[in-house]
Short mmCIF file of C-alpha atoms in Angstrom, two decimals:
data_model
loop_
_atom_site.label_atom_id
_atom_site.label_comp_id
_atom_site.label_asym_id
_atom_site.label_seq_id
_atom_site.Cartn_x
_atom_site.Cartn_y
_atom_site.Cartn_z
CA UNK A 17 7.60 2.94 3.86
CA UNK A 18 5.30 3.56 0.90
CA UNK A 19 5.90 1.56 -1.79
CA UNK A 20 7.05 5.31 -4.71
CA UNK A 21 9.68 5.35 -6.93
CA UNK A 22 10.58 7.85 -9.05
CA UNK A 23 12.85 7.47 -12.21
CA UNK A 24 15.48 8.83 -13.17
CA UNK A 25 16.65 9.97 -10.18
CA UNK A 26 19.11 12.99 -11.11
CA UNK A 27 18.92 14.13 -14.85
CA UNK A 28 20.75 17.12 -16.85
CA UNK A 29 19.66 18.73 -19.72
CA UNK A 30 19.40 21.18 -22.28
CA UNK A 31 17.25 23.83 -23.15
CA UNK A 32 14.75 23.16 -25.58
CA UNK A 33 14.67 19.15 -25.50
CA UNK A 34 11.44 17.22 -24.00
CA UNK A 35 11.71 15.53 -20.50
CA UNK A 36 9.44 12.87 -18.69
CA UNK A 37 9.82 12.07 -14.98
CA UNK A 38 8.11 8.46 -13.48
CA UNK A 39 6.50 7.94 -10.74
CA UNK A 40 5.22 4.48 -9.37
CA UNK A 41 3.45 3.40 -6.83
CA UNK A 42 2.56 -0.07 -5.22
CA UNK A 43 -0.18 0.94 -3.23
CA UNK A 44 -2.44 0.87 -5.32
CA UNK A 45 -3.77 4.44 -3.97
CA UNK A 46 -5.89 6.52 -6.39
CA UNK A 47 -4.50 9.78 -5.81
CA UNK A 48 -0.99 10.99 -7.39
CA UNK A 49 1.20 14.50 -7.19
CA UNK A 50 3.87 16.20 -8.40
CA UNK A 51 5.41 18.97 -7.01
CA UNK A 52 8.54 20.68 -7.13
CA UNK A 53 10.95 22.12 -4.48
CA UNK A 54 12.94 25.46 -5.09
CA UNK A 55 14.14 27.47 -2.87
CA UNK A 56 12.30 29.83 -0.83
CA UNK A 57 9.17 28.28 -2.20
CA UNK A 58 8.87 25.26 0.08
CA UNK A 59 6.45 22.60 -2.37
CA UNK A 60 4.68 23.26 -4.73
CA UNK A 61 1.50 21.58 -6.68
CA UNK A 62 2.15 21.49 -10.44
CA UNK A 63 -0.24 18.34 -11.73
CA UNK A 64 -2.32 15.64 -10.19
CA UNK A 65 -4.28 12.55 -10.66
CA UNK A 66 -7.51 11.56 -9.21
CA UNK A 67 -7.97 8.02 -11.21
CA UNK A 68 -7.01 6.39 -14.46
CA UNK A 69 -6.81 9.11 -17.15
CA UNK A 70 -8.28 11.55 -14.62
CA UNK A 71 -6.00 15.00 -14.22
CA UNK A 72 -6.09 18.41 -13.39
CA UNK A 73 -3.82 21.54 -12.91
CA UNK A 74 -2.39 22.54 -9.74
CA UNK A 75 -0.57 25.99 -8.37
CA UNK A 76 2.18 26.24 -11.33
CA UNK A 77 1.32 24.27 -14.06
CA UNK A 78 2.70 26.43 -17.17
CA UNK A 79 5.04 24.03 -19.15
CA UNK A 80 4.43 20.57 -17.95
CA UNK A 81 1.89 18.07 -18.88
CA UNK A 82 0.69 14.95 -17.30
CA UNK A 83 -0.57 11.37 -17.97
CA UNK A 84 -1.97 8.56 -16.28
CA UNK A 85 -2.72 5.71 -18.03
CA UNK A 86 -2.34 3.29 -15.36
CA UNK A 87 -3.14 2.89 -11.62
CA UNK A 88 0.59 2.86 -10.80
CA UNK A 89 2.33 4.77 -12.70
CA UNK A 90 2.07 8.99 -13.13
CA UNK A 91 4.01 11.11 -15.81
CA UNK A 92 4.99 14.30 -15.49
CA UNK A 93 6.45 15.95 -19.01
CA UNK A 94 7.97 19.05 -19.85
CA UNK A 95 7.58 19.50 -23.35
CA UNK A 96 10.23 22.24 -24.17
CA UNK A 97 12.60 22.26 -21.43
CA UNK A 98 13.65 25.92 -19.48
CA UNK A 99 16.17 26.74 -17.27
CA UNK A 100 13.38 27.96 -14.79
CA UNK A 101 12.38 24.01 -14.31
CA UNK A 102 15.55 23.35 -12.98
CA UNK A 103 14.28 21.82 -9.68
CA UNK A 104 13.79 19.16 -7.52
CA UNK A 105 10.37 17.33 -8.58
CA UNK A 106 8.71 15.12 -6.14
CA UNK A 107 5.84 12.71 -6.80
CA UNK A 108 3.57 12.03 -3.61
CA UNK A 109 0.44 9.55 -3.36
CA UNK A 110 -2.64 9.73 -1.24
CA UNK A 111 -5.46 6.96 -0.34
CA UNK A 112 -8.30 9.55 -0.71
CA UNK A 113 -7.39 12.83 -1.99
CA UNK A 114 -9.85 14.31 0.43
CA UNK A 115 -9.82 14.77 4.59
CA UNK A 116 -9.29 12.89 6.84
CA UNK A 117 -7.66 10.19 4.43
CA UNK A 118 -5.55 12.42 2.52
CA UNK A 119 -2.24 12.12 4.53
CA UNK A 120 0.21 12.08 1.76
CA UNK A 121 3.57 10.00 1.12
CA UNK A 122 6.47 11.32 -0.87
CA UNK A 123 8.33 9.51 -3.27
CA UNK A 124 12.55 10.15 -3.06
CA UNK A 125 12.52 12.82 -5.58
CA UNK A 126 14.06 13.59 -9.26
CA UNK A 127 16.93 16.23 -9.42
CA UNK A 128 16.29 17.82 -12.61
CA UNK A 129 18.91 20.23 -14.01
CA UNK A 130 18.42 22.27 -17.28
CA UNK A 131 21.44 23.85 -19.09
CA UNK B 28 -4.37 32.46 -0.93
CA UNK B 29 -3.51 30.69 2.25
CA UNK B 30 0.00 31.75 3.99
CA UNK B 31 1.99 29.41 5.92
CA UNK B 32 4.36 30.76 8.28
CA UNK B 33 7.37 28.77 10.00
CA UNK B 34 9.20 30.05 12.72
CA UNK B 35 12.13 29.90 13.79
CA UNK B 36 13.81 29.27 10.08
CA UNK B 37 16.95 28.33 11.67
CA UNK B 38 17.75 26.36 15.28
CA UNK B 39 21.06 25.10 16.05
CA UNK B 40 21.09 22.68 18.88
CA UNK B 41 23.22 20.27 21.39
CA UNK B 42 22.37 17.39 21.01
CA UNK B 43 19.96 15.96 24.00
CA UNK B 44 18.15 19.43 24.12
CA UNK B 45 14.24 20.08 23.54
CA UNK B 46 13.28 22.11 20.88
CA UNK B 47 9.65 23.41 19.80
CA UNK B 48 8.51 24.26 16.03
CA UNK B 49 5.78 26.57 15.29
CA UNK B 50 3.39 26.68 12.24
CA UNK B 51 0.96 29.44 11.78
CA UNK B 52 -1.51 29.82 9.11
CA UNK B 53 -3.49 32.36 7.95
CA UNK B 54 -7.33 30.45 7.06
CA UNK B 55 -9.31 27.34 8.27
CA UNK B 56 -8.07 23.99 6.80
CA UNK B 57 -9.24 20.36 6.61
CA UNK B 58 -5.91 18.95 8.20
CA UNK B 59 -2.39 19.18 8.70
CA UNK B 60 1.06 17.33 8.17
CA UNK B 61 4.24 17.75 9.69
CA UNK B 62 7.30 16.36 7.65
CA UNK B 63 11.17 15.74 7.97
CA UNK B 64 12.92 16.54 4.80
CA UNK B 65 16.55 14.68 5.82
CA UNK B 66 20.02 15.49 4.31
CA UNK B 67 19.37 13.18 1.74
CA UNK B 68 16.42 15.05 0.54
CA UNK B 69 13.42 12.20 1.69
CA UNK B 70 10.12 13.69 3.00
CA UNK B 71 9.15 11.71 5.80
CA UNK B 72 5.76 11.78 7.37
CA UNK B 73 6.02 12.81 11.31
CA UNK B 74 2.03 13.68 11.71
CA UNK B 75 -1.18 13.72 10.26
CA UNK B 76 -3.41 16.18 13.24
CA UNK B 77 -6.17 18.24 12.35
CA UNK B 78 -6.81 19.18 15.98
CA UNK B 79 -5.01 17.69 19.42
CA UNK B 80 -2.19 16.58 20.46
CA UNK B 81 -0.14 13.07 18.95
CA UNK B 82 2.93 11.94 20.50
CA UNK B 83 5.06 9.25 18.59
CA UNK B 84 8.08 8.60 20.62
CA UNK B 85 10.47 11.59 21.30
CA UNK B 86 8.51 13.59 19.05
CA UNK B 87 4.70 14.91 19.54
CA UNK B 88 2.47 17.51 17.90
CA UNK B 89 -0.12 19.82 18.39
CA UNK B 90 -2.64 21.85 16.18
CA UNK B 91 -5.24 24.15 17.51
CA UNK B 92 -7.12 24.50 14.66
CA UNK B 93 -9.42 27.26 15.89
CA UNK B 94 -6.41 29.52 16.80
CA UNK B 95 -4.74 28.40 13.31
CA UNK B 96 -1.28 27.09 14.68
CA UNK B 97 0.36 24.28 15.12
CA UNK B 98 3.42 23.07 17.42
CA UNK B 99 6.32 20.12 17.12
CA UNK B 100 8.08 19.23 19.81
CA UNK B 101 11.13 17.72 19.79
CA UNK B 102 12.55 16.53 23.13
CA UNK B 103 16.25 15.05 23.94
CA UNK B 104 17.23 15.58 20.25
CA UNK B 105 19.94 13.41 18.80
CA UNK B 106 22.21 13.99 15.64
CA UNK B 107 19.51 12.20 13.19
CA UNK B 108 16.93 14.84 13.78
CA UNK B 109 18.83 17.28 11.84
CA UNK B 110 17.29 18.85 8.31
CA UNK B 111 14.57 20.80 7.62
CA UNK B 112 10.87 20.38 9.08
CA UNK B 113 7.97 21.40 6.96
CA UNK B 114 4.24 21.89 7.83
CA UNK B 115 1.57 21.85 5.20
CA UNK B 116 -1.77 22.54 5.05
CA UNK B 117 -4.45 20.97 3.53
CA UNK B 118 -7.16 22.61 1.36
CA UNK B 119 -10.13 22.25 -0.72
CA UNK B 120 -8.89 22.58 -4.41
CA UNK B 121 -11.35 21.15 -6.97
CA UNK B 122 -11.28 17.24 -7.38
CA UNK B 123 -8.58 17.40 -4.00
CA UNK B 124 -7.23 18.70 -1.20
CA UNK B 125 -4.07 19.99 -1.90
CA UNK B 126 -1.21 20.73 0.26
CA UNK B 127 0.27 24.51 0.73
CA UNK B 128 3.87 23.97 2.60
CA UNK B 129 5.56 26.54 5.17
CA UNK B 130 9.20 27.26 3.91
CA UNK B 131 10.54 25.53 6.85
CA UNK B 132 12.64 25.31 9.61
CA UNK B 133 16.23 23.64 9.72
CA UNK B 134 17.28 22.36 12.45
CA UNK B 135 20.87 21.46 12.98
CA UNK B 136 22.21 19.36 16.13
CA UNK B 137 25.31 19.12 16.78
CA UNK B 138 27.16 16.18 19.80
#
């Protein structure tokens, strides 16, 4: 198995107050994701990382941020919390970002609820 | 954008039966992945086929990208293969390729 955690692992909320989700890696891969899971919406892209301090927007960014400030380890932060990110947020990682190396591994997921 | 169609969204099975998965989708890509989301909620990685055919033990896949489908097969299924199978798609999207994920099919198999 790839070597992702995320942390914390289930996490309630209110309305209003900042989160951060963690996601690390051990395989030293370059690439890093999040997405989250509702559903009817299968995954979807919200951030991602292409190197150290390297990070752009991905299908539904509105009202999280990101950070990278290591190779291992990717943040994902919702500033102002909203019952609409009530989710499940997954972090995957990729060797290449790019075909044919981009097969990607999912970390175990963060259930995020917001009250 | 790209649309990525599952079907069926539901099969309910007896255990030891054969079962295929179909994933259509609507534009050219650069690859494909097949996953198994388990009852615990972990993706795991079944298949990584652009084009072809890739068996890995009970389980084998096939894309034909130039008819924009793909198949899973699932022969002699067994309790363990139930929860939900996704296909995703993988497409140019500036400094990546991202992935765009069907909604699914759950499969449920029953001794």
């Amino acid at each position: 198995d790839a070597g992702i955690t995320q942390s914390p692992r289930h996490k309630v909320t209110e309305t209003g107050t900042p989160v951060t989700l963690r996601c690390h890696q051990t395989e030293n891969h370059r690439y890093m994701y999040w997405y989250r899971q509702d559903p009817g919406h299968g995954l979807r892209l919200i951030h991602y990382s292409y190197g150290v301090k390297d990070t752009d927007k991905g299908e539904v960014s509105d009202g999280y941020s990101v950070s990278r400030s290591k190779t291992e380890d990717f943040l994902l932060t919702l500033e102002s919390a909203t019952s609409s990110q009530t989710s499940v947020y997954f972090c995957a990682i990729s060797e290449s970002g790019q075909a044919p190396y981009n097969e990607q591994f999912f970390g175990p997921g963060t259930r995020l609820t917001v009250l | 954008g790209i649309q990525v169609e599952q079907s069926p969204p539901d099969l309910i099975l007896q255990e030891g039966a054969n079962s295929t998965l179909r994933c259509n989708f609507s534009d050219s890509v650069n690859n494909l992945q097949w996953f198994h989301q388990n009852p615990w909620g972990q993706l795991i990685n079944l298949f990584y086929i652009p084009s072809g055919t890739k068996q890995n033990g009970r389980l084998s896949a096939t894309t034909v990208a130039t008819e924009r489908y793909s198949l899973l097969y699932i022969s002699s299924s067994q309790t363990t293969d139930s929860g939900v199978y996704f296909c995703a798609v993988e497409v140019p999207h500036y400094n990546t390729d991202k992935l765009i994920f069907g909604t699914g099919t759950r499969l449920q198999v029953f001794p």
